[in-house]
Amino acid sequence: MYKLLIVDDEPTVRSGLQTYFNWSSFGIEVMGEADDGDVALEMIGMEQPDLILTDVRMPNMDGITLSRQISAHYPQCKIIFVSGHDDADYLKSALKVSAVDYIFKPVNLQELSAVMKRVVADLDAERAEQRLKQDLQVKLKEGMPLLREKFLLSLIDNSVPKLELGERLEFLGLDLPVEASYWVIVISVDDLAEVMASRSERDRQLLWYSVLNICQELIATHLGGYAFEHRNGEFVGVLRMDMEGDNAPDAAEALFALAGDIRDNLERWLKISVTIGISDRVAALSHLAHSYKQAREAADHKWYLGKNRIITMDSLEIPETDASSINRYDLAHNELLISALKAADPDKLREVLDHIFTDLSRNRRDGLKYGRNVCLQIVLAVGQLLLELNAQSSELEGAESLLWEALFEQETLGEMRQLIESHLSAVCERIREKRTGKVANLVERVRTIIEQSYADGGLTVADIGKAVYLTPTYVSLLFKQETGQTVNEYLTQVRVDKAKELLRDPQYKFYDICYAIGYTDPSYFTKLFKKATGVTPSVYRDNYV
């Protein structure tokens, strides 16, 4: 409902307007009436109306004076003049004070209805516009973090015109002077593929949210600035530091302290490792794009310097000897690898790999991509050898496919070296066994070890491999190829069979049986037993005792 105040010095006019006109049909409620302008002004101060229907001529304060006061202090009020005097001067005055209409006495109810219909329509439109503005303000406030992040992203992408910086900073409420000392840090999550694969999408988003919160809190504590997510697994910190005055901090010390705290807290609370790259100092906000490139380049050099490190631009300086000579992969290495594999000589194999990866580590300008390409060349050459020797197997083919994928997920040369060496060791053992025909004997030895040691809860494929003087990977491949079971599947089968035997004897309690066959968690033992037999241990005992 809209509130209306009627102002007229004639009681009959005020009474007639209230009595003979259906205000409620227009959504209007008469809040009161006044017999003069000064009385009306006092009432308006106590309860502001939406509409004022006022006479022009009144004894103490006329309608024109009243309207000027209303327009000055309550500009949203709609004013309609009612007068019995057809006076052009009064009409001009009414228009000057922005009256919405002018009605002559005696009031024609049809004319009044038409005026009210139009005025109410204007009020409805204004209210709708006001609600829209309020909604937009709420949405703008809710979306401000996203707008700030978008702006920070545009800073490191160098897509903000310098002339707009000040205005946009003020609008977004960011404490980032256009001219100041700035650094950029890039926080890169290590082992990203593994971190992503082990979590659901919901858990990933919660993890990134937690990383961002920890980074922002520590930046605010140590220096000043803002943190934001740039892309999956990469977070950026824009750091500001006051370099003037006696209390100005040592920049290097402050940056390393912050980076160290970020790294340690993420590892402590979220159990993730990060590599942090730090840029050089720049003197203006408009230069942050350059700083970001430096910090990103520093973080990317984890491939050479290792993970879980804090890397500055100084540590990336390339010695003249490295800069002037680029070591390319010598295809003769492939021939040496093939020779070592044909001879089934694991020691020679490791020696050749040492030479290959030592050379790759010197090519700091080539980076991770070049090292990956070399590894792929090695895998292709080894695959060709297996075909020539008719030594290929489905297990090795599957391992090779997985190796191709895994090489693209690794972040350091050291990790690639481990993958390649493990695969070549398996190939070497395959070639040796192919020549000696001892696969069946190996399987029997593995079975014997398991049947003798199944009660050892810590028994692993690695332990079995040591006992038969072979790598765990190769033991697993051969055992699966010959038996159709993995080593762990056979170990579980032996334990379940022994559990069945013990369950038939009522003198043994469930937890005693669990410990006797190598499990320390009765709940886990129950799940495995049910998966293998279809029933729980208690049901099995009830059925057979």
Coordinates of C-alpha atoms in Angstrom, one line a residue:
M1 CA 0.0 0.0 0.0
Y2 CA 1.1 3.6 -0.7
K3 CA 0.6 6.2 1.9
L4 CA -1.3 9.5 1.1
L5 CA -1.4 12.8 3.0
I6 CA -4.2 15.2 2.1
V7 CA -3.4 18.9 2.8
D8 CA -6.2 21.5 2.4
D9 CA -7.5 24.4 4.6
E10 CA -11.1 23.6 3.8
P11 CA -12.5 20.8 6.1
T12 CA -15.2 19.9 3.5
V13 CA -12.6 19.3 0.8
R14 CA -10.5 17.0 3.1
S15 CA -13.6 15.1 4.2
G16 CA -14.9 14.7 0.7
L17 CA -11.6 13.5 -0.7
Q18 CA -11.4 10.8 2.1
T19 CA -15.1 9.8 1.9
Y20 CA -16.1 9.8 -1.8
F21 CA -13.0 8.4 -3.4
N22 CA -12.0 4.7 -3.3
W23 CA -8.3 5.0 -2.5
S24 CA -7.9 1.4 -1.6
S25 CA -8.8 0.3 -5.1
F26 CA -5.5 2.0 -6.2
G27 CA -3.5 0.4 -3.4
I28 CA -3.5 3.7 -1.5
E29 CA -4.0 4.3 2.2
V30 CA -4.8 7.8 3.6
M31 CA -2.3 8.2 6.4
G32 CA -3.8 11.5 7.6
E33 CA -4.8 15.1 6.7
A34 CA -3.5 18.6 7.5
D35 CA -5.2 22.0 7.3
D36 CA -2.0 24.0 6.4
G37 CA 1.4 23.5 4.9
D38 CA 3.3 23.9 8.1
V39 CA 1.2 21.2 9.8
A40 CA 1.7 19.0 6.8
L41 CA 5.5 19.4 6.9
E42 CA 5.6 18.4 10.5
M43 CA 3.5 15.2 9.8
I44 CA 5.8 14.4 6.8
G45 CA 8.8 14.5 9.1
M46 CA 7.3 12.0 11.4
E47 CA 5.9 9.6 8.8
Q48 CA 6.9 10.1 5.2
P49 CA 4.1 9.6 2.7
D50 CA 4.5 8.4 -0.9
L51 CA 1.8 10.8 -2.2
I52 CA 0.8 14.3 -1.2
L53 CA -2.4 15.8 -2.4
T54 CA -2.2 19.5 -1.5
D55 CA -4.1 22.8 -2.0
V56 CA -2.2 25.7 -3.5
R57 CA -3.4 28.6 -1.4
M58 CA -3.4 28.1 2.4
P59 CA -3.1 30.7 5.2
N60 CA 0.3 30.1 6.8
M61 CA 2.3 28.0 4.3
D62 CA 1.0 27.7 0.8
G63 CA 1.2 24.6 -1.4
I64 CA 4.1 25.9 -3.5
T65 CA 6.3 26.6 -0.5
L66 CA 5.4 23.3 1.0
S67 CA 6.3 21.6 -2.3
R68 CA 9.7 23.2 -2.4
Q69 CA 10.4 21.9 1.1
I70 CA 9.2 18.5 0.2
S71 CA 11.3 18.4 -3.0
A72 CA 14.4 19.5 -1.1
H73 CA 14.1 16.9 1.7
Y74 CA 11.9 14.2 0.4
P75 CA 12.4 14.1 -3.4
Q76 CA 10.8 10.7 -3.8
C77 CA 7.3 12.0 -2.7
K78 CA 4.8 12.5 -5.5
I79 CA 3.0 15.9 -5.3
I80 CA -0.4 16.6 -6.8
F81 CA -1.9 20.1 -6.6
V82 CA -5.6 20.8 -6.0
S83 CA -6.8 24.4 -6.4
G84 CA -9.9 26.3 -7.2
H85 CA -8.1 29.1 -8.8
D86 CA -7.3 28.7 -12.5
D87 CA -4.1 30.8 -12.2
A88 CA -1.4 30.5 -14.8
D89 CA 1.3 31.7 -12.4
Y90 CA 0.4 29.0 -9.8
L91 CA 0.5 26.4 -12.6
K92 CA 4.0 27.5 -13.6
S93 CA 5.2 27.4 -10.0
A94 CA 3.8 23.9 -9.6
L95 CA 5.7 22.7 -12.7
K96 CA 8.9 24.2 -11.3
V97 CA 8.7 22.1 -8.1
S98 CA 8.1 19.0 -10.2
A99 CA 4.5 18.4 -9.3
V100 CA 3.2 15.3 -11.1
D101 CA -0.2 16.9 -11.9
Y102 CA -2.6 19.8 -11.2
I103 CA -6.3 19.3 -10.5
F104 CA -8.9 22.0 -10.3
K105 CA -11.7 22.3 -7.8
P106 CA -14.4 21.1 -7.7
V107 CA -12.6 17.8 -8.0
N108 CA -13.8 15.6 -10.8
L109 CA -13.6 12.0 -9.5
Q110 CA -13.0 10.6 -13.0
E111 CA -10.2 13.0 -13.5
L112 CA -8.8 12.1 -10.1
S113 CA -9.0 8.4 -10.9
A114 CA -7.0 8.9 -14.1
V115 CA -4.4 10.9 -12.3
M116 CA -4.1 8.3 -9.5
K117 CA -3.9 5.5 -12.0
R118 CA -0.9 7.2 -13.7
V119 CA 0.8 8.2 -10.5
V120 CA 0.5 4.7 -9.0
A121 CA 1.9 3.2 -12.2
D122 CA 4.9 5.5 -11.8
L123 CA 5.3 4.5 -8.2
D124 CA 5.1 0.8 -9.1
A125 CA 7.7 1.3 -11.7
E126 CA 10.0 3.1 -9.3
R127 CA 9.6 0.4 -6.7
A128 CA 10.4 -2.3 -9.2
E129 CA 13.5 -0.4 -10.3
Q130 CA 14.5 0.1 -6.7
R131 CA 14.1 -3.6 -5.9
L132 CA 16.1 -4.5 -9.0
K133 CA 18.9 -2.1 -7.9
Q134 CA 18.9 -3.7 -4.4
D135 CA 19.0 -7.2 -5.9
L136 CA 21.8 -6.2 -8.2
Q137 CA 23.7 -4.7 -5.2
V138 CA 23.3 -7.9 -3.3
K139 CA 24.5 -10.0 -6.3
L140 CA 27.4 -7.6 -6.8
K141 CA 28.4 -8.0 -3.2
E142 CA 28.1 -11.7 -3.4
G143 CA 30.1 -11.8 -6.6
M144 CA 32.8 -9.4 -5.4
P145 CA 35.3 -12.2 -4.6
L146 CA 34.9 -13.6 -8.1
L147 CA 35.3 -10.1 -9.6
R148 CA 38.5 -9.6 -7.6
E149 CA 39.9 -13.0 -8.7
K150 CA 39.1 -12.1 -12.3
F151 CA 40.9 -8.8 -12.0
L152 CA 43.9 -10.4 -10.4
L153 CA 44.0 -13.0 -13.2
S154 CA 43.9 -10.2 -15.7
L155 CA 46.9 -8.5 -14.0
I156 CA 49.1 -11.5 -14.5
D157 CA 47.9 -11.9 -18.0
N158 CA 48.7 -8.2 -18.7
S159 CA 45.1 -7.5 -20.0
V160 CA 44.3 -4.5 -17.8
P161 CA 44.8 -1.0 -19.4
K162 CA 47.1 1.1 -17.1
L163 CA 44.6 4.0 -17.2
E164 CA 41.9 1.8 -15.7
L165 CA 44.0 0.4 -12.8
G166 CA 43.2 3.0 -10.2
E167 CA 39.4 3.1 -10.9
R168 CA 39.1 -0.7 -10.8
L169 CA 41.2 -1.1 -7.7
E170 CA 38.9 1.4 -5.9
F171 CA 35.7 -0.3 -7.1
L172 CA 37.0 -3.7 -6.0
G173 CA 38.3 -2.5 -2.7
L174 CA 41.8 -4.0 -3.3
D175 CA 44.7 -2.7 -1.3
L176 CA 47.2 -2.6 -4.2
P177 CA 48.8 0.8 -4.9
V178 CA 49.5 1.3 -8.6
E179 CA 53.1 2.2 -7.8
A180 CA 54.7 -0.1 -5.1
S181 CA 57.2 -2.9 -4.6
Y182 CA 55.6 -6.2 -5.8
W183 CA 56.6 -9.9 -6.0
V184 CA 54.7 -12.9 -7.4
I185 CA 54.9 -16.4 -6.1
V186 CA 53.6 -19.5 -7.8
I187 CA 52.5 -22.4 -5.7
S188 CA 52.5 -25.6 -7.8
V189 CA 51.1 -28.8 -6.3
D190 CA 53.5 -31.7 -6.7
D191 CA 52.3 -35.1 -8.0
L192 CA 49.2 -33.5 -9.4
A193 CA 48.0 -36.5 -11.3
E194 CA 48.2 -38.6 -8.1
V195 CA 46.4 -36.0 -6.0
M196 CA 43.6 -35.7 -8.5
A197 CA 43.2 -39.4 -9.1
S198 CA 42.9 -40.2 -5.4
R199 CA 40.0 -37.7 -4.8
S200 CA 36.4 -37.2 -5.9
E201 CA 35.5 -33.9 -7.6
R202 CA 33.9 -32.7 -4.4
D203 CA 37.1 -33.5 -2.4
R204 CA 39.3 -31.8 -5.0
Q205 CA 37.3 -28.6 -4.8
L206 CA 37.5 -28.7 -1.0
L207 CA 41.2 -29.3 -1.2
W208 CA 41.8 -26.3 -3.5
Y209 CA 39.6 -24.2 -1.3
S210 CA 41.7 -25.2 1.7
V211 CA 45.0 -24.5 -0.1
L212 CA 43.7 -21.0 -1.1
N213 CA 42.6 -20.2 2.5
I214 CA 46.0 -21.2 4.0
C215 CA 47.9 -19.2 1.4
Q216 CA 45.8 -16.1 1.9
E217 CA 46.0 -16.2 5.7
L218 CA 49.8 -16.6 5.6
I219 CA 50.3 -13.9 3.0
A220 CA 48.2 -11.5 5.2
T221 CA 50.2 -12.5 8.3
H222 CA 53.7 -12.2 6.7
L223 CA 53.4 -9.3 4.2
G224 CA 50.4 -8.1 2.3
G225 CA 48.6 -9.1 -0.9
Y226 CA 46.3 -11.6 -2.3
A227 CA 46.2 -15.3 -3.3
F228 CA 44.1 -16.8 -6.0
E229 CA 43.8 -20.0 -8.1
H230 CA 45.2 -19.6 -11.6
R231 CA 44.6 -23.1 -12.9
N232 CA 44.2 -26.6 -11.7
G233 CA 46.9 -27.3 -9.1
E234 CA 48.5 -23.8 -9.4
F235 CA 48.0 -20.9 -7.1
V236 CA 49.4 -17.4 -7.4
G237 CA 50.3 -14.9 -4.7
V238 CA 50.6 -11.2 -5.5
L239 CA 52.8 -9.8 -2.6
R240 CA 53.2 -6.2 -1.6
M241 CA 56.0 -5.0 0.6
D242 CA 56.8 -1.5 2.0
M243 CA 60.5 -1.0 1.2
E244 CA 60.8 2.4 2.9
G245 CA 61.4 3.4 6.5
D246 CA 63.6 1.9 9.3
N247 CA 61.2 -1.0 9.8
A248 CA 61.3 -2.2 6.2
P249 CA 61.9 -5.9 6.1
D250 CA 64.7 -7.7 4.3
A251 CA 62.8 -8.8 1.1
A252 CA 64.6 -12.1 0.5
E253 CA 64.2 -13.1 4.1
A254 CA 60.6 -12.2 4.3
L255 CA 59.8 -14.0 1.0
F256 CA 61.6 -17.2 2.0
A257 CA 59.9 -17.1 5.4
L258 CA 56.4 -16.8 3.8
A259 CA 57.1 -19.5 1.2
G260 CA 58.5 -21.8 3.8
D261 CA 55.4 -21.4 6.0
I262 CA 53.1 -22.0 3.1
R263 CA 55.0 -25.2 2.1
D264 CA 55.1 -26.5 5.7
N265 CA 51.5 -25.8 6.5
L266 CA 50.2 -27.3 3.3
E267 CA 52.2 -30.5 4.1
R268 CA 51.2 -30.5 7.7
W269 CA 47.4 -29.9 7.4
L270 CA 46.6 -31.1 3.9
K271 CA 49.3 -33.7 3.4
I272 CA 50.3 -32.4 0.0
S273 CA 53.7 -31.3 -1.3
V274 CA 54.2 -28.1 -3.3
T275 CA 57.0 -26.4 -5.2
I276 CA 57.1 -22.6 -4.9
G277 CA 58.6 -20.2 -7.5
I278 CA 59.5 -16.6 -6.5
S279 CA 59.9 -13.8 -9.0
D280 CA 62.2 -10.8 -8.9
R281 CA 60.9 -7.4 -7.6
V282 CA 58.9 -5.0 -9.8
A283 CA 58.0 -1.4 -9.0
A284 CA 54.5 -1.2 -10.4
L285 CA 51.3 -3.2 -10.5
S286 CA 51.3 -3.0 -14.3
H287 CA 54.5 -5.2 -14.4
L288 CA 53.0 -8.2 -12.6
A289 CA 52.6 -10.1 -15.8
H290 CA 56.4 -10.2 -16.1
S291 CA 56.7 -11.3 -12.5
Y292 CA 54.3 -14.1 -12.9
K293 CA 56.2 -15.5 -15.9
Q294 CA 59.4 -15.5 -13.8
A295 CA 57.7 -17.2 -10.8
R296 CA 56.0 -19.7 -13.1
E297 CA 59.4 -20.5 -14.8
A298 CA 61.0 -21.0 -11.4
A299 CA 58.3 -23.4 -10.2
D300 CA 58.4 -25.3 -13.5
H301 CA 62.1 -26.1 -12.9
K302 CA 61.1 -28.7 -10.3
W303 CA 61.8 -31.1 -13.2
Y304 CA 65.5 -30.4 -12.7
L305 CA 65.9 -29.2 -9.2
G306 CA 63.3 -31.5 -7.5
K307 CA 60.0 -31.2 -5.8
N308 CA 59.0 -29.6 -2.5
R309 CA 61.4 -26.8 -3.0
I310 CA 61.4 -23.0 -3.0
I311 CA 63.0 -21.8 -6.2
T312 CA 64.1 -18.2 -7.0
M313 CA 65.2 -16.7 -10.3
D314 CA 68.8 -16.7 -9.0
S315 CA 68.8 -20.5 -8.8
L316 CA 67.9 -20.7 -12.5
E317 CA 71.0 -18.9 -13.8
I318 CA 72.6 -21.1 -16.4
P319 CA 76.4 -21.4 -16.3
E320 CA 78.2 -20.4 -19.5
T321 CA 79.3 -24.0 -20.1
D322 CA 75.7 -25.1 -20.1
A323 CA 74.4 -22.2 -22.1
S324 CA 77.0 -22.6 -24.9
S325 CA 76.7 -26.3 -25.3
I326 CA 73.4 -28.2 -25.7
N327 CA 73.8 -31.9 -25.1
R328 CA 71.5 -33.9 -27.5
Y329 CA 70.5 -37.5 -27.0
D330 CA 73.0 -39.8 -28.6
L331 CA 71.2 -42.6 -30.4
A332 CA 74.2 -44.8 -29.7
H333 CA 72.8 -45.0 -26.2
N334 CA 69.9 -47.1 -27.6
E335 CA 72.4 -49.6 -29.0
L336 CA 74.1 -49.9 -25.7
L337 CA 70.7 -50.5 -24.0
I338 CA 69.7 -53.1 -26.5
S339 CA 73.1 -54.8 -26.0
A340 CA 72.6 -54.9 -22.2
L341 CA 69.1 -56.3 -22.6
K342 CA 70.1 -59.0 -25.0
A343 CA 72.8 -60.0 -22.6
A344 CA 70.3 -59.9 -19.7
D345 CA 72.8 -57.8 -17.8
P346 CA 71.0 -55.6 -15.3
D347 CA 74.3 -53.9 -14.1
K348 CA 75.2 -52.8 -17.6
L349 CA 71.6 -51.6 -18.1
R350 CA 71.8 -49.3 -15.0
E351 CA 75.2 -48.1 -16.2
V352 CA 73.9 -47.0 -19.6
L353 CA 70.8 -45.4 -17.9
D354 CA 73.2 -43.4 -15.6
H355 CA 74.9 -42.0 -18.7
I356 CA 71.6 -41.1 -20.4
F357 CA 70.0 -39.3 -17.5
T358 CA 73.2 -37.5 -16.5
D359 CA 73.3 -36.0 -20.0
L360 CA 69.6 -35.1 -19.8
S361 CA 70.1 -33.3 -16.5
R362 CA 72.6 -31.0 -18.1
N363 CA 70.1 -29.8 -20.7
R364 CA 68.4 -27.2 -18.5
R365 CA 67.2 -25.3 -21.5
D366 CA 65.5 -28.3 -23.0
G367 CA 63.5 -29.1 -19.9
L368 CA 61.1 -31.9 -19.0
K369 CA 59.5 -32.2 -22.4
Y370 CA 62.8 -33.2 -24.1
G371 CA 63.6 -35.8 -21.4
R372 CA 60.1 -37.3 -21.8
N373 CA 60.7 -37.6 -25.6
V374 CA 64.0 -39.4 -25.0
C375 CA 62.2 -41.9 -22.6
L376 CA 59.6 -42.6 -25.2
Q377 CA 62.3 -43.3 -27.8
I378 CA 63.8 -45.8 -25.4
V379 CA 60.4 -47.5 -24.8
L380 CA 59.9 -47.8 -28.6
A381 CA 63.4 -49.4 -29.1
V382 CA 62.8 -51.9 -26.3
G383 CA 59.4 -52.8 -27.7
Q384 CA 60.9 -53.5 -31.1
L385 CA 63.6 -55.8 -29.4
L386 CA 60.9 -57.8 -27.7
L387 CA 59.2 -58.4 -31.0
E388 CA 62.4 -59.5 -32.7
L389 CA 63.2 -61.9 -29.9
N390 CA 59.6 -63.2 -29.8
A391 CA 59.7 -62.4 -26.1
Q392 CA 56.6 -60.1 -25.9
S393 CA 53.8 -61.0 -23.5
S394 CA 50.4 -59.6 -22.7
E395 CA 51.7 -58.5 -19.3
L396 CA 54.6 -56.6 -20.8
E397 CA 52.4 -55.1 -23.5
G398 CA 50.0 -53.9 -20.8
A399 CA 52.9 -52.5 -18.7
E400 CA 54.2 -50.7 -21.8
S401 CA 50.8 -49.0 -22.4
L402 CA 50.6 -47.9 -18.7
L403 CA 54.2 -46.7 -19.0
W404 CA 53.3 -44.4 -21.9
E405 CA 50.6 -42.8 -19.8
A406 CA 52.7 -42.6 -16.7
L407 CA 55.5 -40.8 -18.4
F408 CA 53.2 -37.9 -19.2
E409 CA 52.2 -37.6 -15.6
Q410 CA 55.7 -37.4 -14.1
E411 CA 57.1 -34.0 -13.0
T412 CA 60.8 -34.8 -12.6
L413 CA 63.5 -36.6 -14.5
G414 CA 64.2 -38.7 -11.4
E415 CA 60.6 -40.1 -11.6
M416 CA 61.0 -40.9 -15.3
R417 CA 64.2 -42.6 -14.6
Q418 CA 62.5 -44.9 -12.0
L419 CA 59.7 -45.8 -14.4
I420 CA 62.1 -46.6 -17.3
E421 CA 64.5 -48.6 -15.1
S422 CA 61.7 -50.6 -13.7
H423 CA 60.3 -51.4 -17.1
L424 CA 63.7 -52.3 -18.6
S425 CA 64.5 -54.5 -15.6
A426 CA 61.3 -56.5 -16.2
V427 CA 62.2 -56.8 -19.9
C428 CA 65.7 -57.9 -18.9
E429 CA 64.3 -60.6 -16.6
R430 CA 61.8 -61.7 -19.3
I431 CA 64.6 -62.2 -21.8
R432 CA 66.6 -64.1 -19.3
E433 CA 63.7 -66.4 -18.4
K434 CA 62.8 -66.9 -22.0
R435 CA 66.3 -68.2 -22.6
T436 CA 66.6 -70.4 -19.5
G437 CA 63.1 -71.7 -19.3
K438 CA 62.9 -71.4 -15.5
V439 CA 59.6 -69.7 -15.3
A440 CA 57.8 -72.8 -13.8
N441 CA 60.5 -73.2 -11.2
L442 CA 60.2 -69.6 -10.2
V443 CA 56.4 -69.9 -9.7
E444 CA 56.9 -72.9 -7.5
R445 CA 59.5 -71.1 -5.4
V446 CA 57.1 -68.2 -5.0
R447 CA 54.3 -70.6 -3.9
T448 CA 56.6 -72.2 -1.4
I449 CA 57.6 -68.9 0.1
I450 CA 54.0 -67.8 0.4
E451 CA 52.9 -71.2 2.0
Q452 CA 55.7 -70.9 4.5
S453 CA 55.3 -67.2 5.3
Y454 CA 51.6 -66.5 4.9
A455 CA 51.3 -65.8 8.7
D456 CA 53.7 -62.9 8.4
G457 CA 51.3 -59.9 8.1
G458 CA 54.1 -57.7 6.5
L459 CA 54.8 -60.1 3.7
T460 CA 55.0 -58.2 0.3
V461 CA 55.8 -58.9 -3.3
A462 CA 59.0 -56.9 -2.7
D463 CA 60.0 -59.4 0.0
I464 CA 59.3 -62.3 -2.3
G465 CA 61.3 -60.7 -5.1
K466 CA 64.3 -60.4 -2.8
A467 CA 64.0 -64.1 -1.8
V468 CA 64.1 -65.2 -5.5
Y469 CA 66.7 -62.5 -6.5
L470 CA 64.3 -60.8 -9.0
T471 CA 62.5 -57.4 -9.1
P472 CA 59.0 -57.2 -7.7
T473 CA 57.7 -56.1 -11.1
Y474 CA 59.1 -59.1 -12.9
V475 CA 58.0 -61.6 -10.2
S476 CA 54.5 -60.2 -10.5
L477 CA 54.5 -60.5 -14.3
L478 CA 55.8 -64.0 -14.5
F479 CA 53.5 -65.3 -11.7
K480 CA 50.4 -63.8 -13.3
Q481 CA 51.4 -65.1 -16.8
E482 CA 51.9 -68.7 -15.5
T483 CA 49.1 -69.0 -13.0
G484 CA 46.5 -66.4 -14.0
Q485 CA 46.6 -65.0 -10.5
T486 CA 48.5 -62.1 -9.1
V487 CA 50.9 -62.8 -6.2
N488 CA 48.6 -61.0 -3.8
E489 CA 45.6 -62.9 -5.0
Y490 CA 47.4 -66.2 -4.4
L491 CA 48.6 -65.0 -0.9
T492 CA 44.9 -64.2 0.0
Q493 CA 43.8 -67.6 -1.3
V494 CA 46.3 -69.4 0.9
R495 CA 45.3 -67.4 3.9
V496 CA 41.5 -68.0 3.3
D497 CA 42.1 -71.7 2.9
K498 CA 44.0 -71.8 6.1
A499 CA 41.2 -69.8 7.8
K500 CA 38.6 -72.3 6.6
E501 CA 40.7 -75.1 8.2
L502 CA 40.9 -73.3 11.5
L503 CA 37.3 -72.3 11.5
R504 CA 36.2 -75.9 11.5
D505 CA 37.8 -76.3 14.9
P506 CA 35.6 -74.6 17.5
Q507 CA 38.5 -74.2 20.0
Y508 CA 39.9 -71.3 17.9
K509 CA 38.4 -67.8 18.3
F510 CA 37.9 -65.6 15.3
Y511 CA 40.5 -63.0 16.3
D512 CA 43.0 -65.8 17.0
I513 CA 42.4 -67.1 13.5
C514 CA 42.8 -63.6 12.0
Y515 CA 46.2 -63.1 13.6
A516 CA 47.3 -66.7 12.8
I517 CA 46.9 -66.1 9.1
G518 CA 48.7 -62.7 8.9
Y519 CA 45.9 -60.1 9.4
T520 CA 45.9 -57.6 12.3
D521 CA 42.4 -56.2 11.6
P522 CA 39.5 -58.7 12.2
S523 CA 37.1 -56.4 10.3
Y524 CA 39.3 -56.4 7.2
F525 CA 39.8 -60.2 7.5
T526 CA 36.0 -60.6 7.6
K527 CA 35.5 -58.6 4.4
L528 CA 38.2 -60.5 2.6
F529 CA 36.8 -63.9 3.7
K530 CA 33.3 -63.0 2.6
K531 CA 34.6 -61.7 -0.7
A532 CA 36.4 -65.0 -1.3
T533 CA 33.7 -67.4 0.0
G534 CA 30.5 -65.5 -0.2
V535 CA 29.8 -65.8 3.6
T536 CA 31.3 -64.4 6.7
P537 CA 33.6 -66.5 9.0
S538 CA 30.8 -66.9 11.6
V539 CA 28.3 -68.2 9.0
Y540 CA 31.0 -70.5 7.6
R541 CA 31.6 -71.9 11.1
D542 CA 27.9 -72.4 11.7
N543 CA 27.5 -74.3 8.5
Y544 CA 30.5 -76.6 8.9
V545 CA 30.7 -77.2 12.7

